[in-house]
Amino acid sequence: MLLSSHEVELFEHSRARLEAIAYRLLGSASDAEDAVQDTFLRWQAADRRHVQTPEAWLTKVLTNLCLNQLTSARARRETYVGTWLPEPVLAGDRMLGPVDTVERRESVSMAVLALMERLSANERVVYVLREAFGYSHGEIAEILDLTESNCQQIYRRAKQHIVTDRVRTEADASSTRKIVEEFLVAATNGKIQRLVELLADDATSIGDGGGKIPARTTPITGALTVARFLRGLFKPTSAKRDLIGGRPAVYAGIVNGGPAVVFVIGDRVVGVMSLYVTSEGISAIHTQVNPDKLARVTRLWSGSEHGEPLLEAW
């Protein structure tokens, strides 16, 4: 059944919201785009005369597609080389969706997206729809074909896995640059103590190279251990530069709503180090160097305003 211009407009009006839901559920911008496109094909094929509420119908279809992808993704990640981390997304990317409340910003942070990997597929859906998009438990129950009380129980379990007692530091362009600049100075000046002071006592560092770029395969924990690791990581060598294809410029950026160190060679982003900053210090560092997960960031970076580099050539 051919789509009318009104029906196409209905879908396009929902596209950004659908992408934002799918990204939070899948942790991958490219997979989210695929899920939304599959939703469009189902919208095109449906008997739309019987669809009373298009937004609800599209959300339900998208959610079921994501549930299927989550099942297969978990199987793929069992054979993934090293630690799997979400795909980073730059500030201003519509894939982030609404970030006008603390809960919505938190739901798309790299740290929380990584924590959501611990949730079951249903827990992840309930948490995202409730926490980031404000769906009622009744609406979520209809989407998942569950009872409302069951959804409430699932949401409570998910919150227990996700919620931390730390207060996250809000990041804007000026504070981000200051945080990243201070972090870079501490990581590159050879003095471990200042770096330890910037980190929370139980800070963790995780890297994802996808088997294509060497990255630590297990998390590093503890301020002193993380500081020593970072000191070695930030020490430039010809071997490291050969590996990534040159001498990157180092920028401060906002990624998934938080401060990040962005490594760029020409117009190509070769690494993103996301810093999860709390009142206790930097509590988590997620480093993405898998080139497959940096393609979207590279596209947006080349067309965005990102200021002068903090380091001209690392």
PDB file of C-alpha atoms in Angstrom:
ATOM      1  CA  MET A   1       0.000   0.000   0.000  1.00  0.00           C
ATOM      2  CA  LEU A   2       1.552   3.283  -1.116  1.00  0.00           C
ATOM      3  CA  LEU A   3       2.163   5.878   1.558  1.00  0.00           C
ATOM      4  CA  SER A   4       0.371   9.182   1.277  1.00  0.00           C
ATOM      5  CA  SER A   5       2.352  12.366   1.846  1.00  0.00           C
ATOM      6  CA  HIS A   6       0.574  12.709   5.204  1.00  0.00           C
ATOM      7  CA  GLU A   7       1.609   9.183   6.234  1.00  0.00           C
ATOM      8  CA  VAL A   8       5.217   9.851   5.222  1.00  0.00           C
ATOM      9  CA  GLU A   9       5.094  13.070   7.234  1.00  0.00           C
ATOM     10  CA  LEU A  10       3.738  11.186  10.256  1.00  0.00           C
ATOM     11  CA  PHE A  11       6.687   8.840  10.153  1.00  0.00           C
ATOM     12  CA  GLU A  12       9.289  11.554   9.581  1.00  0.00           C
ATOM     13  CA  HIS A  13       7.856  13.486  12.506  1.00  0.00           C
ATOM     14  CA  SER A  14       8.579  10.407  14.686  1.00  0.00           C
ATOM     15  CA  ARG A  15      11.968   9.511  13.188  1.00  0.00           C
ATOM     16  CA  ALA A  16      14.192  11.445  15.615  1.00  0.00           C
ATOM     17  CA  ARG A  17      12.341  10.035  18.639  1.00  0.00           C
ATOM     18  CA  LEU A  18      12.520   6.504  17.243  1.00  0.00           C
ATOM     19  CA  GLU A  19      16.261   6.858  16.580  1.00  0.00           C
ATOM     20  CA  ALA A  20      16.837   8.122  20.126  1.00  0.00           C
ATOM     21  CA  ILE A  21      14.924   5.180  21.621  1.00  0.00           C
ATOM     22  CA  ALA A  22      16.742   2.662  19.426  1.00  0.00           C
ATOM     23  CA  TYR A  23      20.171   4.118  20.213  1.00  0.00           C
ATOM     24  CA  ARG A  24      19.582   3.874  23.950  1.00  0.00           C
ATOM     25  CA  LEU A  25      18.338   0.313  23.573  1.00  0.00           C
ATOM     26  CA  LEU A  26      21.089  -0.921  21.249  1.00  0.00           C
ATOM     27  CA  GLY A  27      24.089   1.275  22.164  1.00  0.00           C
ATOM     28  CA  SER A  28      24.872   1.560  18.448  1.00  0.00           C
ATOM     29  CA  ALA A  29      23.929   4.463  16.194  1.00  0.00           C
ATOM     30  CA  SER A  30      24.279   2.386  13.026  1.00  0.00           C
ATOM     31  CA  ASP A  31      22.078  -0.406  14.428  1.00  0.00           C
ATOM     32  CA  ALA A  32      19.570   2.224  15.577  1.00  0.00           C
ATOM     33  CA  GLU A  33      19.356   3.650  12.055  1.00  0.00           C
ATOM     34  CA  ASP A  34      18.767   0.146  10.672  1.00  0.00           C
ATOM     35  CA  ALA A  35      15.998  -0.527  13.213  1.00  0.00           C
ATOM     36  CA  VAL A  36      14.249   2.737  12.334  1.00  0.00           C
ATOM     37  CA  GLN A  37      14.486   1.984   8.614  1.00  0.00           C
ATOM     38  CA  ASP A  38      12.987  -1.480   9.212  1.00  0.00           C
ATOM     39  CA  THR A  39      10.188   0.230  11.160  1.00  0.00           C
ATOM     40  CA  PHE A  40       9.529   2.467   8.161  1.00  0.00           C
ATOM     41  CA  LEU A  41       9.277  -0.589   5.867  1.00  0.00           C
ATOM     42  CA  ARG A  42       6.729  -2.153   8.231  1.00  0.00           C
ATOM     43  CA  TRP A  43       4.798   1.116   8.331  1.00  0.00           C
ATOM     44  CA  GLN A  44       4.780   1.098   4.543  1.00  0.00           C
ATOM     45  CA  ALA A  45       3.530  -2.495   4.402  1.00  0.00           C
ATOM     46  CA  ALA A  46       0.898  -2.159   7.149  1.00  0.00           C
ATOM     47  CA  ASP A  47      -2.817  -1.654   6.689  1.00  0.00           C
ATOM     48  CA  ARG A  48      -2.648   1.836   8.134  1.00  0.00           C
ATOM     49  CA  ARG A  49      -6.436   2.302   8.039  1.00  0.00           C
ATOM     50  CA  HIS A  50      -6.579   0.287  11.260  1.00  0.00           C
ATOM     51  CA  VAL A  51      -3.764   2.164  13.039  1.00  0.00           C
ATOM     52  CA  GLN A  52      -5.507   4.457  15.495  1.00  0.00           C
ATOM     53  CA  THR A  53      -2.406   5.961  17.135  1.00  0.00           C
ATOM     54  CA  PRO A  54       0.569   5.995  14.734  1.00  0.00           C
ATOM     55  CA  GLU A  55       3.100   7.074  17.390  1.00  0.00           C
ATOM     56  CA  ALA A  56       2.197   4.147  19.659  1.00  0.00           C
ATOM     57  CA  TRP A  57       2.162   1.719  16.726  1.00  0.00           C
ATOM     58  CA  LEU A  58       5.596   2.833  15.503  1.00  0.00           C
ATOM     59  CA  THR A  59       7.074   2.668  19.009  1.00  0.00           C
ATOM     60  CA  LYS A  60       5.765  -0.861  19.497  1.00  0.00           C
ATOM     61  CA  VAL A  61       7.140  -2.063  16.158  1.00  0.00           C
ATOM     62  CA  LEU A  62      10.511  -0.416  16.775  1.00  0.00           C
ATOM     63  CA  THR A  63      10.729  -1.854  20.291  1.00  0.00           C
ATOM     64  CA  ASN A  64      10.050  -5.388  19.064  1.00  0.00           C
ATOM     65  CA  LEU A  65      12.719  -4.998  16.366  1.00  0.00           C
ATOM     66  CA  CYS A  66      15.187  -3.801  18.999  1.00  0.00           C
ATOM     67  CA  LEU A  67      14.297  -6.707  21.301  1.00  0.00           C
ATOM     68  CA  ASN A  68      15.157  -9.100  18.476  1.00  0.00           C
ATOM     69  CA  GLN A  69      18.416  -7.247  17.827  1.00  0.00           C
ATOM     70  CA  LEU A  70      19.330  -7.287  21.519  1.00  0.00           C
ATOM     71  CA  THR A  71      18.979 -11.067  21.579  1.00  0.00           C
ATOM     72  CA  SER A  72      21.269 -11.529  18.589  1.00  0.00           C
ATOM     73  CA  ALA A  73      23.618  -8.778  19.770  1.00  0.00           C
ATOM     74  CA  ARG A  74      24.216 -10.562  23.073  1.00  0.00           C
ATOM     75  CA  ALA A  75      25.223 -13.671  21.144  1.00  0.00           C
ATOM     76  CA  ARG A  76      27.600 -11.624  18.959  1.00  0.00           C
ATOM     77  CA  ARG A  77      29.160  -9.934  21.973  1.00  0.00           C
ATOM     78  CA  GLU A  78      30.064 -13.302  23.454  1.00  0.00           C
ATOM     79  CA  THR A  79      32.584 -13.616  20.617  1.00  0.00           C
ATOM     80  CA  TYR A  80      33.509  -9.910  20.516  1.00  0.00           C
ATOM     81  CA  VAL A  81      37.237  -9.305  20.895  1.00  0.00           C
ATOM     82  CA  GLY A  82      37.858  -7.479  24.168  1.00  0.00           C
ATOM     83  CA  THR A  83      35.347  -5.313  26.019  1.00  0.00           C
ATOM     84  CA  TRP A  84      32.255  -4.103  24.143  1.00  0.00           C
ATOM     85  CA  LEU A  85      31.452  -0.416  24.667  1.00  0.00           C
ATOM     86  CA  PRO A  86      28.645   1.688  23.169  1.00  0.00           C
ATOM     87  CA  GLU A  87      29.174   3.833  20.101  1.00  0.00           C
ATOM     88  CA  PRO A  88      29.931   7.448  21.134  1.00  0.00           C
ATOM     89  CA  VAL A  89      27.681  10.242  19.891  1.00  0.00           C
ATOM     90  CA  LEU A  90      28.623  13.926  19.712  1.00  0.00           C
ATOM     91  CA  ALA A  91      26.594  16.751  21.246  1.00  0.00           C
ATOM     92  CA  GLY A  92      24.007  18.018  18.781  1.00  0.00           C
ATOM     93  CA  ASP A  93      23.452  14.630  17.143  1.00  0.00           C
ATOM     94  CA  ARG A  94      19.706  13.954  16.974  1.00  0.00           C
ATOM     95  CA  MET A  95      20.470  10.344  17.912  1.00  0.00           C
ATOM     96  CA  LEU A  96      20.776  11.568  21.515  1.00  0.00           C
ATOM     97  CA  GLY A  97      17.135  12.606  21.520  1.00  0.00           C
ATOM     98  CA  PRO A  98      15.709  14.707  24.363  1.00  0.00           C
ATOM     99  CA  VAL A  99      18.317  15.743  26.938  1.00  0.00           C
ATOM    100  CA  ASP A 100      16.337  18.462  28.705  1.00  0.00           C
ATOM    101  CA  THR A 101      16.213  16.758  32.113  1.00  0.00           C
ATOM    102  CA  VAL A 102      18.845  15.166  34.353  1.00  0.00           C
ATOM    103  CA  GLU A 103      17.241  11.737  33.882  1.00  0.00           C
ATOM    104  CA  ARG A 104      17.300  12.028  30.098  1.00  0.00           C
ATOM    105  CA  ARG A 105      20.915  13.201  30.012  1.00  0.00           C
ATOM    106  CA  GLU A 106      21.940  10.446  32.392  1.00  0.00           C
ATOM    107  CA  SER A 107      20.187   7.759  30.331  1.00  0.00           C
ATOM    108  CA  VAL A 108      22.450   8.464  27.343  1.00  0.00           C
ATOM    109  CA  SER A 109      25.752   8.832  29.214  1.00  0.00           C
ATOM    110  CA  MET A 110      28.440   6.350  28.253  1.00  0.00           C
ATOM    111  CA  ALA A 111      28.613   5.054  31.826  1.00  0.00           C
ATOM    112  CA  VAL A 112      24.871   4.302  32.036  1.00  0.00           C
ATOM    113  CA  LEU A 113      24.748   2.827  28.509  1.00  0.00           C
ATOM    114  CA  ALA A 114      27.557   0.485  29.568  1.00  0.00           C
ATOM    115  CA  LEU A 115      25.706  -0.410  32.784  1.00  0.00           C
ATOM    116  CA  MET A 116      22.570  -1.195  30.782  1.00  0.00           C
ATOM    117  CA  GLU A 117      24.428  -4.097  29.216  1.00  0.00           C
ATOM    118  CA  ARG A 118      23.785  -5.901  32.524  1.00  0.00           C
ATOM    119  CA  LEU A 119      20.019  -5.641  32.088  1.00  0.00           C
ATOM    120  CA  SER A 120      17.751  -8.157  30.436  1.00  0.00           C
ATOM    121  CA  ALA A 121      16.172  -7.024  27.173  1.00  0.00           C
ATOM    122  CA  ASN A 122      12.812  -6.253  28.836  1.00  0.00           C
ATOM    123  CA  GLU A 123      14.525  -4.414  31.702  1.00  0.00           C
ATOM    124  CA  ARG A 124      16.379  -2.259  29.220  1.00  0.00           C
ATOM    125  CA  VAL A 125      13.205  -1.392  27.289  1.00  0.00           C
ATOM    126  CA  VAL A 126      11.214  -0.543  30.410  1.00  0.00           C
ATOM    127  CA  TYR A 127      14.036   1.538  31.870  1.00  0.00           C
ATOM    128  CA  VAL A 128      14.625   3.526  28.655  1.00  0.00           C
ATOM    129  CA  LEU A 129      10.961   4.197  27.861  1.00  0.00           C
ATOM    130  CA  ARG A 130      10.154   5.174  31.437  1.00  0.00           C
ATOM    131  CA  GLU A 131      13.319   7.050  32.442  1.00  0.00           C
ATOM    132  CA  ALA A 132      14.251   8.798  29.184  1.00  0.00           C
ATOM    133  CA  PHE A 133      10.908   9.250  27.420  1.00  0.00           C
ATOM    134  CA  GLY A 134       8.366   9.418  30.239  1.00  0.00           C
ATOM    135  CA  TYR A 135       6.105   6.604  29.057  1.00  0.00           C
ATOM    136  CA  SER A 136       3.631   5.446  31.692  1.00  0.00           C
ATOM    137  CA  HIS A 137       3.787   1.873  32.949  1.00  0.00           C
ATOM    138  CA  GLY A 138       0.432   1.293  31.250  1.00  0.00           C
ATOM    139  CA  GLU A 139       1.800   2.432  27.886  1.00  0.00           C
ATOM    140  CA  ILE A 140       4.931   0.306  28.283  1.00  0.00           C
ATOM    141  CA  ALA A 141       2.801  -2.691  29.241  1.00  0.00           C
ATOM    142  CA  GLU A 142       0.885  -2.375  25.950  1.00  0.00           C
ATOM    143  CA  ILE A 143       4.124  -2.117  23.968  1.00  0.00           C
ATOM    144  CA  LEU A 144       5.618  -5.236  25.603  1.00  0.00           C
ATOM    145  CA  ASP A 145       2.325  -7.173  25.990  1.00  0.00           C
ATOM    146  CA  LEU A 146       2.847  -7.389  29.757  1.00  0.00           C
ATOM    147  CA  THR A 147       0.754  -6.387  32.744  1.00  0.00           C
ATOM    148  CA  GLU A 148       1.235  -2.949  34.253  1.00  0.00           C
ATOM    149  CA  SER A 149       2.295  -4.398  37.613  1.00  0.00           C
ATOM    150  CA  ASN A 150       4.865  -6.584  35.862  1.00  0.00           C
ATOM    151  CA  CYS A 151       6.314  -3.499  34.158  1.00  0.00           C
ATOM    152  CA  GLN A 152       6.549  -1.734  37.502  1.00  0.00           C
ATOM    153  CA  GLN A 153       8.483  -4.674  38.962  1.00  0.00           C
ATOM    154  CA  ILE A 154      10.810  -4.782  35.957  1.00  0.00           C
ATOM    155  CA  TYR A 155      11.441  -1.040  36.261  1.00  0.00           C
ATOM    156  CA  ARG A 156      12.344  -1.350  39.955  1.00  0.00           C
ATOM    157  CA  ARG A 157      14.821  -4.138  39.182  1.00  0.00           C
ATOM    158  CA  ALA A 158      16.385  -2.128  36.363  1.00  0.00           C
ATOM    159  CA  LYS A 159      16.758   0.947  38.580  1.00  0.00           C
ATOM    160  CA  GLN A 160      18.533  -1.146  41.210  1.00  0.00           C
ATOM    161  CA  HIS A 161      21.118  -2.171  38.606  1.00  0.00           C
ATOM    162  CA  ILE A 162      21.592   1.347  37.225  1.00  0.00           C
ATOM    163  CA  VAL A 163      21.208   3.881  40.031  1.00  0.00           C
ATOM    164  CA  THR A 164      24.339   5.125  41.787  1.00  0.00           C
ATOM    165  CA  ASP A 165      24.690   7.467  44.748  1.00  0.00           C
ATOM    166  CA  ARG A 166      27.085   9.753  42.903  1.00  0.00           C
ATOM    167  CA  VAL A 167      26.024  13.133  41.555  1.00  0.00           C
ATOM    168  CA  ARG A 168      27.162  13.620  37.973  1.00  0.00           C
ATOM    169  CA  THR A 169      28.793  16.916  37.039  1.00  0.00           C
ATOM    170  CA  GLU A 170      26.887  18.807  34.327  1.00  0.00           C
ATOM    171  CA  ALA A 171      29.040  19.694  31.319  1.00  0.00           C
ATOM    172  CA  ASP A 172      28.860  22.685  28.991  1.00  0.00           C
ATOM    173  CA  ALA A 173      31.450  23.765  26.419  1.00  0.00           C
ATOM    174  CA  SER A 174      33.526  25.904  28.819  1.00  0.00           C
ATOM    175  CA  SER A 175      33.491  23.491  31.772  1.00  0.00           C
ATOM    176  CA  THR A 176      34.213  20.567  29.453  1.00  0.00           C
ATOM    177  CA  ARG A 177      37.314  22.240  28.076  1.00  0.00           C
ATOM    178  CA  LYS A 178      38.516  23.009  31.600  1.00  0.00           C
ATOM    179  CA  ILE A 179      37.937  19.432  32.798  1.00  0.00           C
ATOM    180  CA  VAL A 180      39.649  17.887  29.773  1.00  0.00           C
ATOM    181  CA  GLU A 181      42.528  20.361  29.898  1.00  0.00           C
ATOM    182  CA  GLU A 182      43.185  19.603  33.564  1.00  0.00           C
ATOM    183  CA  PHE A 183      42.943  15.885  32.859  1.00  0.00           C
ATOM    184  CA  LEU A 184      45.379  16.098  29.930  1.00  0.00           C
ATOM    185  CA  VAL A 185      47.926  18.093  31.909  1.00  0.00           C
ATOM    186  CA  ALA A 186      47.803  15.540  34.707  1.00  0.00           C
ATOM    187  CA  ALA A 187      48.010  12.587  32.286  1.00  0.00           C
ATOM    188  CA  THR A 188      50.950  13.944  30.304  1.00  0.00           C
ATOM    189  CA  ASN A 189      53.187  15.730  32.821  1.00  0.00           C
ATOM    190  CA  GLY A 190      54.614  12.541  34.318  1.00  0.00           C
ATOM    191  CA  LYS A 191      53.347  13.198  37.849  1.00  0.00           C
ATOM    192  CA  ILE A 192      51.026  10.427  38.954  1.00  0.00           C
ATOM    193  CA  GLN A 193      49.774  12.113  42.129  1.00  0.00           C
ATOM    194  CA  ARG A 194      47.828  14.912  40.417  1.00  0.00           C
ATOM    195  CA  LEU A 195      46.098  12.373  38.191  1.00  0.00           C
ATOM    196  CA  VAL A 196      45.203  10.265  41.237  1.00  0.00           C
ATOM    197  CA  GLU A 197      43.654  13.361  42.836  1.00  0.00           C
ATOM    198  CA  LEU A 198      41.385  13.878  39.819  1.00  0.00           C
ATOM    199  CA  LEU A 199      40.078  10.299  39.977  1.00  0.00           C
ATOM    200  CA  ALA A 200      37.478   8.822  42.310  1.00  0.00           C
ATOM    201  CA  ASP A 201      38.956   6.203  44.637  1.00  0.00           C
ATOM    202  CA  ASP A 202      37.169   3.373  42.803  1.00  0.00           C
ATOM    203  CA  ALA A 203      37.606   4.814  39.309  1.00  0.00           C
ATOM    204  CA  THR A 204      37.499   2.389  36.390  1.00  0.00           C
ATOM    205  CA  SER A 205      38.994   2.539  32.907  1.00  0.00           C
ATOM    206  CA  ILE A 206      37.691   0.444  30.007  1.00  0.00           C
ATOM    207  CA  GLY A 207      38.738   0.376  26.343  1.00  0.00           C
ATOM    208  CA  ASP A 208      37.149  -1.013  23.178  1.00  0.00           C
ATOM    209  CA  GLY A 209      39.298  -1.708  20.136  1.00  0.00           C
ATOM    210  CA  GLY A 210      37.101  -4.402  18.647  1.00  0.00           C
ATOM    211  CA  GLY A 211      40.170  -6.497  17.854  1.00  0.00           C
ATOM    212  CA  LYS A 212      41.239  -3.894  15.284  1.00  0.00           C
ATOM    213  CA  ILE A 213      43.150  -1.532  17.562  1.00  0.00           C
ATOM    214  CA  PRO A 214      44.894  -2.870  20.698  1.00  0.00           C
ATOM    215  CA  ALA A 215      42.969  -2.048  23.870  1.00  0.00           C
ATOM    216  CA  ARG A 216      43.044  -3.389  27.409  1.00  0.00           C
ATOM    217  CA  THR A 217      40.634  -6.347  27.376  1.00  0.00           C
ATOM    218  CA  THR A 218      39.658  -6.125  31.054  1.00  0.00           C
ATOM    219  CA  PRO A 219      38.595  -3.129  33.164  1.00  0.00           C
ATOM    220  CA  ILE A 220      41.201  -1.395  35.319  1.00  0.00           C
ATOM    221  CA  THR A 221      40.010  -0.364  38.783  1.00  0.00           C
ATOM    222  CA  GLY A 222      41.304   1.937  41.500  1.00  0.00           C
ATOM    223  CA  ALA A 223      42.633   5.488  41.259  1.00  0.00           C
ATOM    224  CA  LEU A 224      46.328   4.633  41.503  1.00  0.00           C
ATOM    225  CA  THR A 225      46.137   1.702  39.075  1.00  0.00           C
ATOM    226  CA  VAL A 226      44.118   3.743  36.566  1.00  0.00           C
ATOM    227  CA  ALA A 227      46.506   6.702  36.907  1.00  0.00           C
ATOM    228  CA  ARG A 228      49.531   4.516  36.182  1.00  0.00           C
ATOM    229  CA  PHE A 229      47.790   2.984  33.181  1.00  0.00           C
ATOM    230  CA  LEU A 230      46.817   6.397  31.799  1.00  0.00           C
ATOM    231  CA  ARG A 231      50.328   7.728  32.292  1.00  0.00           C
ATOM    232  CA  GLY A 232      51.654   4.923  30.094  1.00  0.00           C
ATOM    233  CA  LEU A 233      48.817   5.318  27.602  1.00  0.00           C
ATOM    234  CA  PHE A 234      49.447   9.036  27.117  1.00  0.00           C
ATOM    235  CA  LYS A 235      53.175   8.612  26.655  1.00  0.00           C
ATOM    236  CA  PRO A 236      53.592   9.050  22.870  1.00  0.00           C
ATOM    237  CA  THR A 237      55.708   6.566  20.946  1.00  0.00           C
ATOM    238  CA  SER A 238      56.356   6.047  17.254  1.00  0.00           C
ATOM    239  CA  ALA A 239      54.708   2.615  17.506  1.00  0.00           C
ATOM    240  CA  LYS A 240      51.469   4.134  18.813  1.00  0.00           C
ATOM    241  CA  ARG A 241      51.488   6.787  16.105  1.00  0.00           C
ATOM    242  CA  ASP A 242      52.122   4.182  13.403  1.00  0.00           C
ATOM    243  CA  LEU A 243      49.201   2.157  14.738  1.00  0.00           C
ATOM    244  CA  ILE A 244      46.680   4.989  14.394  1.00  0.00           C
ATOM    245  CA  GLY A 245      48.188   6.483  11.259  1.00  0.00           C
ATOM    246  CA  GLY A 246      49.898   9.643  12.437  1.00  0.00           C
ATOM    247  CA  ARG A 247      50.158  12.307  15.130  1.00  0.00           C
ATOM    248  CA  PRO A 248      46.647  13.203  16.271  1.00  0.00           C
ATOM    249  CA  ALA A 249      45.513  16.602  17.443  1.00  0.00           C
ATOM    250  CA  VAL A 250      43.763  16.356  20.813  1.00  0.00           C
ATOM    251  CA  TYR A 251      40.505  18.243  21.473  1.00  0.00           C
ATOM    252  CA  ALA A 252      37.998  18.689  24.260  1.00  0.00           C
ATOM    253  CA  GLY A 253      34.531  17.556  23.214  1.00  0.00           C
ATOM    254  CA  ILE A 254      31.103  16.756  24.600  1.00  0.00           C
ATOM    255  CA  VAL A 255      30.157  13.150  23.917  1.00  0.00           C
ATOM    256  CA  ASN A 256      26.941  11.554  25.171  1.00  0.00           C
ATOM    257  CA  GLY A 257      26.387  14.597  27.333  1.00  0.00           C
ATOM    258  CA  GLY A 258      29.743  14.455  29.124  1.00  0.00           C
ATOM    259  CA  PRO A 259      33.315  15.684  28.709  1.00  0.00           C
ATOM    260  CA  ALA A 260      35.560  13.721  26.373  1.00  0.00           C
ATOM    261  CA  VAL A 261      39.067  13.722  24.962  1.00  0.00           C
ATOM    262  CA  VAL A 262      38.845  13.487  21.165  1.00  0.00           C
ATOM    263  CA  PHE A 263      41.844  12.371  19.077  1.00  0.00           C
ATOM    264  CA  VAL A 264      41.747  13.544  15.450  1.00  0.00           C
ATOM    265  CA  ILE A 265      44.042  12.967  12.472  1.00  0.00           C
ATOM    266  CA  GLY A 266      43.029  15.280   9.643  1.00  0.00           C
ATOM    267  CA  ASP A 267      39.218  15.030   9.634  1.00  0.00           C
ATOM    268  CA  ARG A 268      39.220  11.477  10.999  1.00  0.00           C
ATOM    269  CA  VAL A 269      38.388  10.796  14.645  1.00  0.00           C
ATOM    270  CA  VAL A 270      40.671   7.971  15.762  1.00  0.00           C
ATOM    271  CA  GLY A 271      39.753   7.827  19.435  1.00  0.00           C
ATOM    272  CA  VAL A 272      37.213   9.116  21.961  1.00  0.00           C
ATOM    273  CA  MET A 273      37.932   8.976  25.688  1.00  0.00           C
ATOM    274  CA  SER A 274      34.728   9.725  27.613  1.00  0.00           C
ATOM    275  CA  LEU A 275      35.086  10.979  31.194  1.00  0.00           C
ATOM    276  CA  TYR A 276      32.262  10.345  33.649  1.00  0.00           C
ATOM    277  CA  VAL A 277      32.725  13.157  36.163  1.00  0.00           C
ATOM    278  CA  THR A 278      31.010  13.051  39.559  1.00  0.00           C
ATOM    279  CA  SER A 279      31.273  15.002  42.786  1.00  0.00           C
ATOM    280  CA  GLU A 280      33.914  12.462  43.879  1.00  0.00           C
ATOM    281  CA  GLY A 281      36.061  12.938  40.770  1.00  0.00           C
ATOM    282  CA  ILE A 282      36.356  11.090  37.468  1.00  0.00           C
ATOM    283  CA  SER A 283      34.688   7.776  38.259  1.00  0.00           C
ATOM    284  CA  ALA A 284      34.753   6.107  34.828  1.00  0.00           C
ATOM    285  CA  ILE A 285      36.816   6.439  31.655  1.00  0.00           C
ATOM    286  CA  HIS A 286      35.522   4.766  28.505  1.00  0.00           C
ATOM    287  CA  THR A 287      37.899   4.770  25.552  1.00  0.00           C
ATOM    288  CA  GLN A 288      36.531   3.941  22.102  1.00  0.00           C
ATOM    289  CA  VAL A 289      39.135   3.244  19.410  1.00  0.00           C
ATOM    290  CA  ASN A 290      37.271   0.668  17.309  1.00  0.00           C
ATOM    291  CA  PRO A 291      37.152   2.422  13.891  1.00  0.00           C
ATOM    292  CA  ASP A 292      33.787   0.824  13.097  1.00  0.00           C
ATOM    293  CA  LYS A 293      32.262   2.755  16.006  1.00  0.00           C
ATOM    294  CA  LEU A 294      33.839   6.096  15.105  1.00  0.00           C
ATOM    295  CA  ALA A 295      32.421   6.573  11.603  1.00  0.00           C
ATOM    296  CA  ARG A 296      29.393   8.626  12.674  1.00  0.00           C
ATOM    297  CA  VAL A 297      31.437  10.746  15.081  1.00  0.00           C
ATOM    298  CA  THR A 298      33.900  11.426  12.254  1.00  0.00           C
ATOM    299  CA  ARG A 299      31.127  12.540   9.887  1.00  0.00           C
ATOM    300  CA  LEU A 300      29.672  14.978  12.405  1.00  0.00           C
ATOM    301  CA  TRP A 301      33.044  16.154  13.686  1.00  0.00           C
ATOM    302  CA  SER A 302      34.212  17.289  10.275  1.00  0.00           C
ATOM    303  CA  GLY A 303      31.137  19.486   9.888  1.00  0.00           C
ATOM    304  CA  SER A 304      31.005  20.911  13.407  1.00  0.00           C
ATOM    305  CA  GLU A 305      32.684  23.732  15.296  1.00  0.00           C
ATOM    306  CA  HIS A 306      35.068  22.269  17.854  1.00  0.00           C
ATOM    307  CA  GLY A 307      37.517  25.050  18.685  1.00  0.00           C
ATOM    308  CA  GLU A 308      41.268  24.885  18.857  1.00  0.00           C
ATOM    309  CA  PRO A 309      43.029  21.646  19.870  1.00  0.00           C
ATOM    310  CA  LEU A 310      44.450  21.355  23.362  1.00  0.00           C
ATOM    311  CA  LEU A 311      47.423  19.533  21.837  1.00  0.00           C
ATOM    312  CA  GLU A 312      48.420  20.266  18.245  1.00  0.00           C
ATOM    313  CA  ALA A 313      50.084  16.899  17.709  1.00  0.00           C
ATOM    314  CA  TRP A 314      50.244  14.148  20.319  1.00  0.00           C
TER     315      TRP A 314
END
